[in-house]
Coordinates of C-alpha atoms and ligand atoms in Angstrom, one line a residue:
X9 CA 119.6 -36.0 101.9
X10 CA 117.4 -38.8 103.6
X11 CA 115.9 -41.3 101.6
X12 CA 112.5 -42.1 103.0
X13 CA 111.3 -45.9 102.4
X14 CA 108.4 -47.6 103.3
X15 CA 106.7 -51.1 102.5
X16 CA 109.7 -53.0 101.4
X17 CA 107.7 -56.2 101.4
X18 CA 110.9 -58.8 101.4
X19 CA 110.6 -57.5 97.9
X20 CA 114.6 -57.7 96.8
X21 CA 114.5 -56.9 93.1
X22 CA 112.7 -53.7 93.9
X23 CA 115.4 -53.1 96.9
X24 CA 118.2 -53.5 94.9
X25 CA 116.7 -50.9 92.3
X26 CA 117.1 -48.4 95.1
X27 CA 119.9 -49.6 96.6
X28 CA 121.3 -48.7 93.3
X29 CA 119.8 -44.9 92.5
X30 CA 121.7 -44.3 96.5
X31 CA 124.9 -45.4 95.6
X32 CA 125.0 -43.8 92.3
X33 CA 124.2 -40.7 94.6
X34 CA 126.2 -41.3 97.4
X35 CA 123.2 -41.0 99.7
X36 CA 123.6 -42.9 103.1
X37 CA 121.0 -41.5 105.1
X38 CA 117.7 -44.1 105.1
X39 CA 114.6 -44.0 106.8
X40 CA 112.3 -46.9 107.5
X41 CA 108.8 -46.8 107.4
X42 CA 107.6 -50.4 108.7
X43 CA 106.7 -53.3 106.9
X44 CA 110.3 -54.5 105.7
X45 CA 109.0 -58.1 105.2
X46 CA 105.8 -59.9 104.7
X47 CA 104.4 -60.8 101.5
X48 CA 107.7 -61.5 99.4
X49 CA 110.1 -64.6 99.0
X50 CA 113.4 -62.6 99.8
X51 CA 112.7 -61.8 104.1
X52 CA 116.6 -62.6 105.0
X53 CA 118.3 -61.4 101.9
X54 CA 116.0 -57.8 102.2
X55 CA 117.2 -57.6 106.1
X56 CA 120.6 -58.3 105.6
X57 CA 120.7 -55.3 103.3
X58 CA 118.7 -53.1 105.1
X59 CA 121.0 -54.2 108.4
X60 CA 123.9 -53.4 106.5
X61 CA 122.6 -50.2 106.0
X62 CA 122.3 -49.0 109.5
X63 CA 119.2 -46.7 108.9
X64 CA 119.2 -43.8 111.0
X65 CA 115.6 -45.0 111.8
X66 CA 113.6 -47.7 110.9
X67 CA 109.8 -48.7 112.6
X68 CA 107.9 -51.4 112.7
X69 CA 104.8 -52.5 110.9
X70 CA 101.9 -54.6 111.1
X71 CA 103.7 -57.2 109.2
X72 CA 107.2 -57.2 111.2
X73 CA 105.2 -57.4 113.9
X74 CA 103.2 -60.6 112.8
X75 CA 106.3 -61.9 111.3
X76 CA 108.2 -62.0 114.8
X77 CA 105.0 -63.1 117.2
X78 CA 102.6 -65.4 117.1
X79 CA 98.7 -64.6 117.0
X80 CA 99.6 -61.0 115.5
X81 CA 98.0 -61.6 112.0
X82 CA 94.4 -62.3 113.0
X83 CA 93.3 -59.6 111.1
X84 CA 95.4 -60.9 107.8
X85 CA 94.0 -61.9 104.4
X86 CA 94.4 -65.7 104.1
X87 CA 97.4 -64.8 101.4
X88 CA 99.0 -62.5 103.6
X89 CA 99.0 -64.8 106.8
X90 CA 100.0 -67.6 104.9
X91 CA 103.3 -65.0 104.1
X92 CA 103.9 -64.1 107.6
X93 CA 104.1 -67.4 109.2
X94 CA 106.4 -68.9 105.8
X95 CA 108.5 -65.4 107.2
X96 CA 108.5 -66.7 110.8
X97 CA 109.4 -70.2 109.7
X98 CA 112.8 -69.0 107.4
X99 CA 113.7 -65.7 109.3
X100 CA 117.8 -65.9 110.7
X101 CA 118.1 -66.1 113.8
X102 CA 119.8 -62.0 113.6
X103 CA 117.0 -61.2 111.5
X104 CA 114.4 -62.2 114.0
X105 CA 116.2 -60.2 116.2
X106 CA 116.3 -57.6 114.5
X107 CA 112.5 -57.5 113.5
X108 CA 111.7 -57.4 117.1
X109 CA 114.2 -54.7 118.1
X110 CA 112.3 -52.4 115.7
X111 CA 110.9 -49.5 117.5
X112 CA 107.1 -49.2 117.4
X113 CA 105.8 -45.3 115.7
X114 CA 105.6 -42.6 115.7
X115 CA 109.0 -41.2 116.3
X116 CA 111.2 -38.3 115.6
X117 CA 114.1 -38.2 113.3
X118 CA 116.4 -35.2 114.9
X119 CA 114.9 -32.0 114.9
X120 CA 113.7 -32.3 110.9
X121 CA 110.4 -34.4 111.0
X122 CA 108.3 -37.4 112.5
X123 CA 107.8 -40.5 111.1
X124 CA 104.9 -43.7 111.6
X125 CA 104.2 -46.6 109.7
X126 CA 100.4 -46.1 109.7
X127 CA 99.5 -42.9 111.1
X128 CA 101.0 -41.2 114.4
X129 CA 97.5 -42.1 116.1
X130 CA 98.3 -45.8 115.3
X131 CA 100.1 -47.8 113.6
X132 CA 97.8 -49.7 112.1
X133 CA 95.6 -47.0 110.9
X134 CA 95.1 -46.0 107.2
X135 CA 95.5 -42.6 106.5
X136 CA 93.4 -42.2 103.8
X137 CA 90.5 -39.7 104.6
X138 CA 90.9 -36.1 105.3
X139 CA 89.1 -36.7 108.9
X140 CA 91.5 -38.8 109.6
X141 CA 94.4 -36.8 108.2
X142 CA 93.4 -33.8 110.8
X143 CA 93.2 -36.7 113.8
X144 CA 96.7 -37.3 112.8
X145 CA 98.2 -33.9 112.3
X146 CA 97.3 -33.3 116.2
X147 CA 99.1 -36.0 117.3
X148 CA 102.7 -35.1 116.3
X149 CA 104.5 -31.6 116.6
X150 CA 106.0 -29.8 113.9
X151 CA 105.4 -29.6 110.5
X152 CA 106.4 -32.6 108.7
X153 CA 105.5 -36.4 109.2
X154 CA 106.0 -39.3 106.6
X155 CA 103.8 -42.6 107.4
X156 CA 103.4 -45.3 105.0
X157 CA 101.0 -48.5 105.5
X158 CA 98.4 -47.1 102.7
X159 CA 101.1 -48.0 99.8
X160 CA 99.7 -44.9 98.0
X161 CA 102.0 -42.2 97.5
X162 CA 101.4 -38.8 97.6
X163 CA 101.1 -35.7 100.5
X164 CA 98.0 -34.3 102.6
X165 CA 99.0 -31.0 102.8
X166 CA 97.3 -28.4 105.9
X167 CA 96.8 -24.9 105.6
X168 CA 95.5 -23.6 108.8
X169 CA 95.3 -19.9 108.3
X170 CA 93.5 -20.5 105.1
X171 CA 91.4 -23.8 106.9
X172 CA 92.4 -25.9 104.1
X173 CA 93.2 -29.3 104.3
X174 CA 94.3 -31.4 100.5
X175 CA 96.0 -34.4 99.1
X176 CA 98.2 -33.9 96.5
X177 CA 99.8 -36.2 93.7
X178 CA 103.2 -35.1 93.3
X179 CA 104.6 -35.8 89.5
X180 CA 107.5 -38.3 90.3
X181 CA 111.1 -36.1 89.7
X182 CA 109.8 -33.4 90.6
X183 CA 111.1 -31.5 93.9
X184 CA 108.3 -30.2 95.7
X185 CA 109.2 -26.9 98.2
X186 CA 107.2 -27.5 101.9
X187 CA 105.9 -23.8 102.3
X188 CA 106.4 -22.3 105.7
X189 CA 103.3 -22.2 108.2
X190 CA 101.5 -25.4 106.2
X191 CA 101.7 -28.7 107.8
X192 CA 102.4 -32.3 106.0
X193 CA 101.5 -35.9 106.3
X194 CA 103.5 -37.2 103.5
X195 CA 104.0 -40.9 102.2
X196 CA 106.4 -42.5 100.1
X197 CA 104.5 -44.7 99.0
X198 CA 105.7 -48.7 98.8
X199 CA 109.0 -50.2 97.2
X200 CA 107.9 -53.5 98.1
X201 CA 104.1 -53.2 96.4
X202 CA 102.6 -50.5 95.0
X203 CA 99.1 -50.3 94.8
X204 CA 98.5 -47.2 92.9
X205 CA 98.0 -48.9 89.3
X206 CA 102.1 -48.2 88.8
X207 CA 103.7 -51.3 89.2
X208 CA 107.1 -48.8 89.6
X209 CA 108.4 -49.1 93.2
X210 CA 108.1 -45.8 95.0
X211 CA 109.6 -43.6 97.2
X212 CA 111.3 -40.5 98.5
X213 CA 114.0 -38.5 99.2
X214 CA 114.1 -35.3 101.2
X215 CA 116.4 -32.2 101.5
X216 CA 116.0 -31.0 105.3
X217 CA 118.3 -28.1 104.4
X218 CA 115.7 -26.8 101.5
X219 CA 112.6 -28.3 103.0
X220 CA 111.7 -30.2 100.4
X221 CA 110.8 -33.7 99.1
X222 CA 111.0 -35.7 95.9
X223 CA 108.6 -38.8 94.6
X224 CA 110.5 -41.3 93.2
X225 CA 109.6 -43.8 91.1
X226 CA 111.7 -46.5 89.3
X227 CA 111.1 -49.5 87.4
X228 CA 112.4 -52.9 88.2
X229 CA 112.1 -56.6 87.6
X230 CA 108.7 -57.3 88.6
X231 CA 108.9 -60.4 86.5
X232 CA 111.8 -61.6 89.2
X233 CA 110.1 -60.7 92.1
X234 CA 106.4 -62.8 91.0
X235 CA 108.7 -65.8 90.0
X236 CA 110.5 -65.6 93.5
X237 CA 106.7 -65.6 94.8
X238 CA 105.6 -68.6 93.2
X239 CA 109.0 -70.2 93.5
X240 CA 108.4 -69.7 97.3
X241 CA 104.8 -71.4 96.9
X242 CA 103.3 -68.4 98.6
X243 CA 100.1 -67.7 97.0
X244 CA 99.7 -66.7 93.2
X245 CA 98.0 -63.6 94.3
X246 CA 101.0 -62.1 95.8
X247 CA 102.6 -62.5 92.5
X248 CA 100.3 -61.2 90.1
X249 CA 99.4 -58.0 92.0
X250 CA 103.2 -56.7 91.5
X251 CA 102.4 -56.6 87.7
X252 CA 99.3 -54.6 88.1
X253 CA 100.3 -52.4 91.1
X254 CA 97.6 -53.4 93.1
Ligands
LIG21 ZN1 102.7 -52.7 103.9

């Protein structure tokens, strides 16, 4: 079983949340989608975890990326480059290192499936229209992707013999069987911060033996992880949006 996580946002309530739900499973196979800081107060704490863990793959995101190197964030609400370079300024010395070891997507994880933080054409892209889903599906072999980036949860799912192309909301628990022939673009969603209205941290876990994947989604202490925020002094915005899932 891999656990598939994506957006952790230096967000260390919700990683211990998970952290938790794997042990109590005795899963130890994790996946990395990209942006593992950026935006929350706990950067070292969340990479000394995540370090500890020794993924079997983890990429980089926009925000790693403008968290190790200067001039990266241009394109950043004020909010969100105000988080980056209070990142850059605290980040370990291992930790930095680590940020700018991370490989840049997409890649492939064995022989089951690929993986990108935005979209395999990009990784900065938003994969969030079907256009763009079919763009996407050409640029990685195989039948299964998970990207992240979007914080929205949930699978485009492609039927070519019957030339359908859909996005699907898979109830969280529920195993959902990847049928033979289609092709997927499927995202965890974020543990770090959701943005789909559920302030429950999201993600995934996946069977490559059965072909299938699970939605996860678990509550935490999203009162901890706004008072770490404003603690910080990183701006009130950041803090409030975990309660709405926004
Ligand atoms: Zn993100």
């Amino acid at each position: 079983m891999d656990l598939i996580l994506s957006d952790l946002h230096a967000n260390l309530h919700a990683l211990r949340v998970v952290l938790r739900h794997a042990r109590r499973r005795a899963i130890q196979r994790f996946v990395i989608l990209g942006d593992l800081v950026g935006y929350g107060a706990n950067p070292n704490q969340v990479l000394d975890h995540l370090r500890e863990l020794r993924p079997r793959v983890a990429l980089r995101g926009n925000h790693d990326h403008a968290c190790t190197e200067e001039g990266q964030d241009l394109s950043f609400s004020p909010p969100a480059r105000q988080a980056a370079l209070w990142t850059r300024e605290r980040l370990s010395r291992e930790n930095l290192h680590f940020l700018q070891e991370l490989p840049i997507g997409p890649l492939y994880v064995g022989d089951d499936y690929a993986i990108a933080h935005g979209s395999p054409v990009d990784e900065d892209a938003y994969l969030l229209h079907p256009r763009d889903a079919l763009t996407a599906f050409e640029a990685f072999k195989g039948s299964l992707c998970f990207f992240g980036h979007t914080h929205l949860p949930g699978f485009f799912e492609l039927d070519e013999v019957a030339g359908t192309l859909q996005w699907q909301n898979p109830q969280p628990g529920e195993w959902v069987d990847l049928v033979p022939g289609r092709r997927y673009l499927v995202n965890p969603g974020s543990v770090g911060q959701p943005r789909d209205r559920d302030p429950r941290l999201s993600f995934m876990a996946f069977d490559p033996r059965r072909r299938r994947v699970r939605l996860i989604r678990l509550e935490y202490d999203v009162r901890g992880a706004a008072r770490a925020i404003l603690k910080a002094g990183l701006h009130p915005h950041l803090a409030e949006r975990l309660g709405f899932g926004m």
